[in-house]
mmCIF file of C-alpha atoms and ligand atoms in Angstrom:
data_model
loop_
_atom_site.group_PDB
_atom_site.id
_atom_site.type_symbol
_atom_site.label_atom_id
_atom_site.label_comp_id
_atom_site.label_asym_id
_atom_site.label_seq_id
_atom_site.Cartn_x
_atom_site.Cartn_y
_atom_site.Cartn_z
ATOM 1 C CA UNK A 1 99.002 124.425 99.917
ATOM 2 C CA UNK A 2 98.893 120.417 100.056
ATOM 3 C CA UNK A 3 95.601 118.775 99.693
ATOM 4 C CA UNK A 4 94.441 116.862 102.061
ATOM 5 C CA UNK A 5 91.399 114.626 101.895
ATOM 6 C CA UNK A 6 90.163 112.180 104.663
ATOM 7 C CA UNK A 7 89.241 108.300 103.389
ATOM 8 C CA UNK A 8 87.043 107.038 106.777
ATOM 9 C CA UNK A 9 85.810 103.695 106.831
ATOM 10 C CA UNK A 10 85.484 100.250 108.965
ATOM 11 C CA UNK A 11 88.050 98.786 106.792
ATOM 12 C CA UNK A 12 87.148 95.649 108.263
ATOM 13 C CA UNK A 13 89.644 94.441 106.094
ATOM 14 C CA UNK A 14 90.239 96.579 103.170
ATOM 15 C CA UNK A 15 89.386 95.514 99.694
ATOM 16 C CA UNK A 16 90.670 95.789 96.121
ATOM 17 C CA UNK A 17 87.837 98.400 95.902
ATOM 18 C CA UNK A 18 88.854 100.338 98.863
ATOM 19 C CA UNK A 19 92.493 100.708 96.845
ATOM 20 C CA UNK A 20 90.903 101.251 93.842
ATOM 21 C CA UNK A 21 89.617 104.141 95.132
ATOM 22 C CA UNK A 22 92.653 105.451 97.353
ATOM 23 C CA UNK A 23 94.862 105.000 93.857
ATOM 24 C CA UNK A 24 91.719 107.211 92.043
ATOM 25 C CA UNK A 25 91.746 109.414 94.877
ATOM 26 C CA UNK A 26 95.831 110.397 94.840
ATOM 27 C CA UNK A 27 94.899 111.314 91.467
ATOM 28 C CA UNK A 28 92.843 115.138 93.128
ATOM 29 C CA UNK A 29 94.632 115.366 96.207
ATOM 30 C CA UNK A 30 98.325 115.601 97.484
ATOM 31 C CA UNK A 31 97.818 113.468 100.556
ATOM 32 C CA UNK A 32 95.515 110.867 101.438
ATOM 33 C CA UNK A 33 94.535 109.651 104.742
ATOM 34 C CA UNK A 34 93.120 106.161 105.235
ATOM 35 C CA UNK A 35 91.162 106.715 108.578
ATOM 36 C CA UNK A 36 89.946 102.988 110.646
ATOM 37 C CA UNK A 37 86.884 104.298 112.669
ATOM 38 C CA UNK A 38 87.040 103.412 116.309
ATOM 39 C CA UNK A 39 83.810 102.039 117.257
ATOM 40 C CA UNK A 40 82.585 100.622 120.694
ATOM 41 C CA UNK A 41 79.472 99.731 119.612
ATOM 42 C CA UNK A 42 80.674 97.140 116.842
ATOM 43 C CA UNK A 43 83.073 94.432 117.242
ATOM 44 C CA UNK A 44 84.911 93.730 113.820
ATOM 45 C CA UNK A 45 86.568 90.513 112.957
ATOM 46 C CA UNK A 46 89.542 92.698 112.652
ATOM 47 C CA UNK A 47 90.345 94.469 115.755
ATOM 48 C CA UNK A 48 91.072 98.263 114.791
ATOM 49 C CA UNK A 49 95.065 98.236 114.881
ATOM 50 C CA UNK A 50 94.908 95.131 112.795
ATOM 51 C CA UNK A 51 92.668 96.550 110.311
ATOM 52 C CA UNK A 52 95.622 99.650 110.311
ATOM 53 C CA UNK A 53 98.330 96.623 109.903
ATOM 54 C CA UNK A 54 96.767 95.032 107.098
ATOM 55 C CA UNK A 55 96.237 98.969 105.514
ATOM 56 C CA UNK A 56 99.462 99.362 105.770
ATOM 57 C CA UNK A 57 100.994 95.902 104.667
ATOM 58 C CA UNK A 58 98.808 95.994 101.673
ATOM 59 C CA UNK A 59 99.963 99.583 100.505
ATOM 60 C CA UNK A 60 103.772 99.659 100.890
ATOM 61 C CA UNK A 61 104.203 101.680 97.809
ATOM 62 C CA UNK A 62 101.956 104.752 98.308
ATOM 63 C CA UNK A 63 103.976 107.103 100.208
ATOM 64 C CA UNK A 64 101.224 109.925 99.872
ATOM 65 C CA UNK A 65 98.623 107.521 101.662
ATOM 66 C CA UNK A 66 98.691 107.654 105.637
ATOM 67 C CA UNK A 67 97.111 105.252 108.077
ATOM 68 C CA UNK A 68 95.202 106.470 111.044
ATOM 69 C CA UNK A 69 92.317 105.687 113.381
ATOM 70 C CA UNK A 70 89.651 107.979 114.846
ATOM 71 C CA UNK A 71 86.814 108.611 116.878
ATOM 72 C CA UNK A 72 84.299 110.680 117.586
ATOM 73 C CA UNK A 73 82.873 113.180 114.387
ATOM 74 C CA UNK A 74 84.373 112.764 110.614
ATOM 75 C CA UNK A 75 83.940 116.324 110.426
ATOM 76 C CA UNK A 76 85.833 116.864 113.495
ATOM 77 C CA UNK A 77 88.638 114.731 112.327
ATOM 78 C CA UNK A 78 88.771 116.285 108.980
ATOM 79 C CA UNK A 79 89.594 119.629 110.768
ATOM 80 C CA UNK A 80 91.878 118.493 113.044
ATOM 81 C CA UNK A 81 94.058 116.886 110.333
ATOM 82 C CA UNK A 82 93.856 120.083 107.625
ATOM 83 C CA UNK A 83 91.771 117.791 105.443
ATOM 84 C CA UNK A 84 89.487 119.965 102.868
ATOM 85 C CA UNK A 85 87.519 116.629 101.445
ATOM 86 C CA UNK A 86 85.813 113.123 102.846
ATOM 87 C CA UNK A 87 86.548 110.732 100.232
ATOM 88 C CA UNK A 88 83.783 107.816 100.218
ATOM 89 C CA UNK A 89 83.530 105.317 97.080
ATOM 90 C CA UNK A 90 80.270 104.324 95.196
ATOM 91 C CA UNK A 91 79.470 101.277 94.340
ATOM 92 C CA UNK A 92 75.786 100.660 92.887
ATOM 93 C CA UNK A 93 73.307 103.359 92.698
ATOM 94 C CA UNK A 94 72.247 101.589 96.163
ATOM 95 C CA UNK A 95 75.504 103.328 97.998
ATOM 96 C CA UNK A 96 74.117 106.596 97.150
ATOM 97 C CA UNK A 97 70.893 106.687 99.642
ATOM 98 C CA UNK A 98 73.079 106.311 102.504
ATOM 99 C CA UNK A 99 75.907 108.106 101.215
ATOM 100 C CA UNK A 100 73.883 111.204 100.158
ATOM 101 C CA UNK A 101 72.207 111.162 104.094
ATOM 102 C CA UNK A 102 75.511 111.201 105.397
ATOM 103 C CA UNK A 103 77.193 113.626 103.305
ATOM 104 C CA UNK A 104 74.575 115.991 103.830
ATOM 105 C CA UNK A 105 74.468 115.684 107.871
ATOM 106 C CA UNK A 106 78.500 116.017 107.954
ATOM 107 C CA UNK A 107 77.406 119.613 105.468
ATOM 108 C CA UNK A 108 74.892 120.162 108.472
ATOM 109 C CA UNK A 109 77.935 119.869 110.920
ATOM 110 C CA UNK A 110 80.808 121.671 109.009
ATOM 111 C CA UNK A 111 79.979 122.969 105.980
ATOM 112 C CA UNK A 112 83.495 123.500 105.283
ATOM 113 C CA UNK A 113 84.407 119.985 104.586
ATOM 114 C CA UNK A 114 83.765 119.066 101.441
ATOM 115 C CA UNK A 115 82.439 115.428 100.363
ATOM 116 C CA UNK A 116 83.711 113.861 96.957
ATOM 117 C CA UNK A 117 82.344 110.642 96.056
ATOM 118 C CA UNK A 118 84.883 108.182 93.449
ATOM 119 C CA UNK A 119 83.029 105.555 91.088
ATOM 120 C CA UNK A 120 84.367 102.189 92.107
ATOM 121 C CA UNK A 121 86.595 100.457 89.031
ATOM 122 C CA UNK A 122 83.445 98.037 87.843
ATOM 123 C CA UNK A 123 85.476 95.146 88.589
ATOM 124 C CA UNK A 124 84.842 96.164 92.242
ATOM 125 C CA UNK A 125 81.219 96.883 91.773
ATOM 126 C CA UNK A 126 80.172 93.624 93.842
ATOM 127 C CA UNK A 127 82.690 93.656 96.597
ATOM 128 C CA UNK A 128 82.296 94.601 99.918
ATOM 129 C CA UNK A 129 84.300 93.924 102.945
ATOM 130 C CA UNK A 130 81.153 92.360 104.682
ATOM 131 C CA UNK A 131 80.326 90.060 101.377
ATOM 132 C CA UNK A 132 84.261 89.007 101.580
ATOM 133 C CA UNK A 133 84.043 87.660 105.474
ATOM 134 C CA UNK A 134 80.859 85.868 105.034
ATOM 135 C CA UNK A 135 82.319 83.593 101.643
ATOM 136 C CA UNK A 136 85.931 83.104 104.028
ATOM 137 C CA UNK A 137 83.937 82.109 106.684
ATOM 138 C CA UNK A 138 82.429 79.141 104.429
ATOM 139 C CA UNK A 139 85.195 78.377 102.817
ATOM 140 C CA UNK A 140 85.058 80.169 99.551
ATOM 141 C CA UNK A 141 88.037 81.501 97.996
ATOM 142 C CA UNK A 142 88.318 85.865 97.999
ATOM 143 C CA UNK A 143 91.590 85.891 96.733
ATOM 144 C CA UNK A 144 91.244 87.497 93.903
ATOM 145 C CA UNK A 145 89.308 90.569 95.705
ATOM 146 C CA UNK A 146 91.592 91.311 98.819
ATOM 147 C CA UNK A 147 95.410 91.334 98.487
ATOM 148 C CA UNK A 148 97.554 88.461 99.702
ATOM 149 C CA UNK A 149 98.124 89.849 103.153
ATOM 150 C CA UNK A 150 94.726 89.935 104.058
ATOM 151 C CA UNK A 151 94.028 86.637 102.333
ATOM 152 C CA UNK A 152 96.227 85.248 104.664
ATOM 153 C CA UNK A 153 95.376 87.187 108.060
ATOM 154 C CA UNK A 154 91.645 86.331 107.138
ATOM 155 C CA UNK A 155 92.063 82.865 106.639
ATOM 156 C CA UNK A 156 94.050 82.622 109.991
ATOM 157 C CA UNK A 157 91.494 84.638 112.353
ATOM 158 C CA UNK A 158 88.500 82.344 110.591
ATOM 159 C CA UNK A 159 90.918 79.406 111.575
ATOM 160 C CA UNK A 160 91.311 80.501 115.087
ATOM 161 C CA UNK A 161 87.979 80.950 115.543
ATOM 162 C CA UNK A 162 86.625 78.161 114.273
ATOM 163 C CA UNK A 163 89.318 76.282 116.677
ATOM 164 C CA UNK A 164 87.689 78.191 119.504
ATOM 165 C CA UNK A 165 84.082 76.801 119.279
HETATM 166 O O1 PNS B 201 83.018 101.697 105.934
HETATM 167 P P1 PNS B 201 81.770 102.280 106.554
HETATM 168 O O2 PNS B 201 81.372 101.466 107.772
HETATM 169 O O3 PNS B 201 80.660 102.425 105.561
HETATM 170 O O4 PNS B 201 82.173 103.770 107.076
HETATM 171 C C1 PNS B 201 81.228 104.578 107.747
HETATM 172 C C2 PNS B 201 81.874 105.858 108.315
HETATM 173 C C3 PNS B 201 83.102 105.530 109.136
HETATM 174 C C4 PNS B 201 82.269 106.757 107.174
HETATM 175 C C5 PNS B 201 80.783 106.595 109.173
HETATM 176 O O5 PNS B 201 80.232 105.692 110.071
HETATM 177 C C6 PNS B 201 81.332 107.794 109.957
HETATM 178 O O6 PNS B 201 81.727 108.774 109.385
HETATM 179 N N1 PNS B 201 81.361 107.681 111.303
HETATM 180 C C7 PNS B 201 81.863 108.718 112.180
HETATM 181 C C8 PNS B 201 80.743 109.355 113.008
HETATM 182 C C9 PNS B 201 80.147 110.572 112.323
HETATM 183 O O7 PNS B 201 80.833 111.517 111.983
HETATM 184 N N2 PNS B 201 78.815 110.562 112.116
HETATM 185 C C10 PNS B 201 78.095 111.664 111.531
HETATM 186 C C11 PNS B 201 77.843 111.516 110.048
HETATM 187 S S1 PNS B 201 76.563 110.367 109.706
#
């Protein structure tokens, strides 16, 4: 039977890290799915189909990897696409408070879905998608921690919105 396993996120844009741990991740299980959450309640800088562009322009190669969006429950999700496993990378030993809480209420709500945590590659210890916006927006240079494509998409929405004010 394949195995699947569910990689949720904001994604808002994806990171080296975040493919560091998608490559790690194809190592345990046959299928992968990248999963943008839709949320109403937060307004990215990416809107959720471009987040899903940029997964998909940055990972051309990994034909085990898919690229969705959901809503609604991870748990839920997980079911409803066969998945057995929530994939979620760790950073810093500051990750695993909030990471632990959340693992253990998705146990609460299905205890069937299984949560398996993936130690970042320590190059990626310090990035984070929220650290990467804030140095774009003033200027500084996160090319060496996103790939090209989103270089480029995040240097054009910080462009257009700077043009805006
Ligand atoms: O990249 P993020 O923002 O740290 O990802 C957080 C995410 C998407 C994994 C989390 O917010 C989530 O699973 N949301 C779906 C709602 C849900 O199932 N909540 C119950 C568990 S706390």
């Amino acid at each position: 039977m394949e195995r699947i396993a569910i990689y949720p996120g904001s994604f808002d844009p994806l990171t080296n890290g975040h493919i560091d741990i998608i490559e790690r991740s194809l190592c345990i299980f046959d299928r992968v799915i990248v999963a943008v959450l839709k949320n109403p309640n937060k307004k990215g800088l990416f809107s959720v189909e471009e987040r899903k562009e940029l997964i998909r322009l940055s990972l051309p190669d990994m034909p085990n990897v898919e690229v969705d969006s959901f809503g609604g429950l991870l748990v839920d999700y997980a079911v409803q696409k066969n998945a057995c496993a929530v994939i979620r990378g760790l950073r810093a030993v500051s990750d695993f408070e909030v990471e632990f809480q959340m693992a253990m209420m998705n146990r609460r709500l299905n205890k069937d879905v299984q949560a398996i945590f993936l130690m970042t590659g320590l190059r990626w210890i310090f990035t984070s998608s929220s650290v990467i916006k804030e140095a774009a927006l003033f200027g500084g240079d996160v090319s060496s921690m996103v790939t090209p494509v989103v270089n480029e998409r995040l240097l054009i929405k910080i462009a257009s919105m700077q043009a805006g004010q």
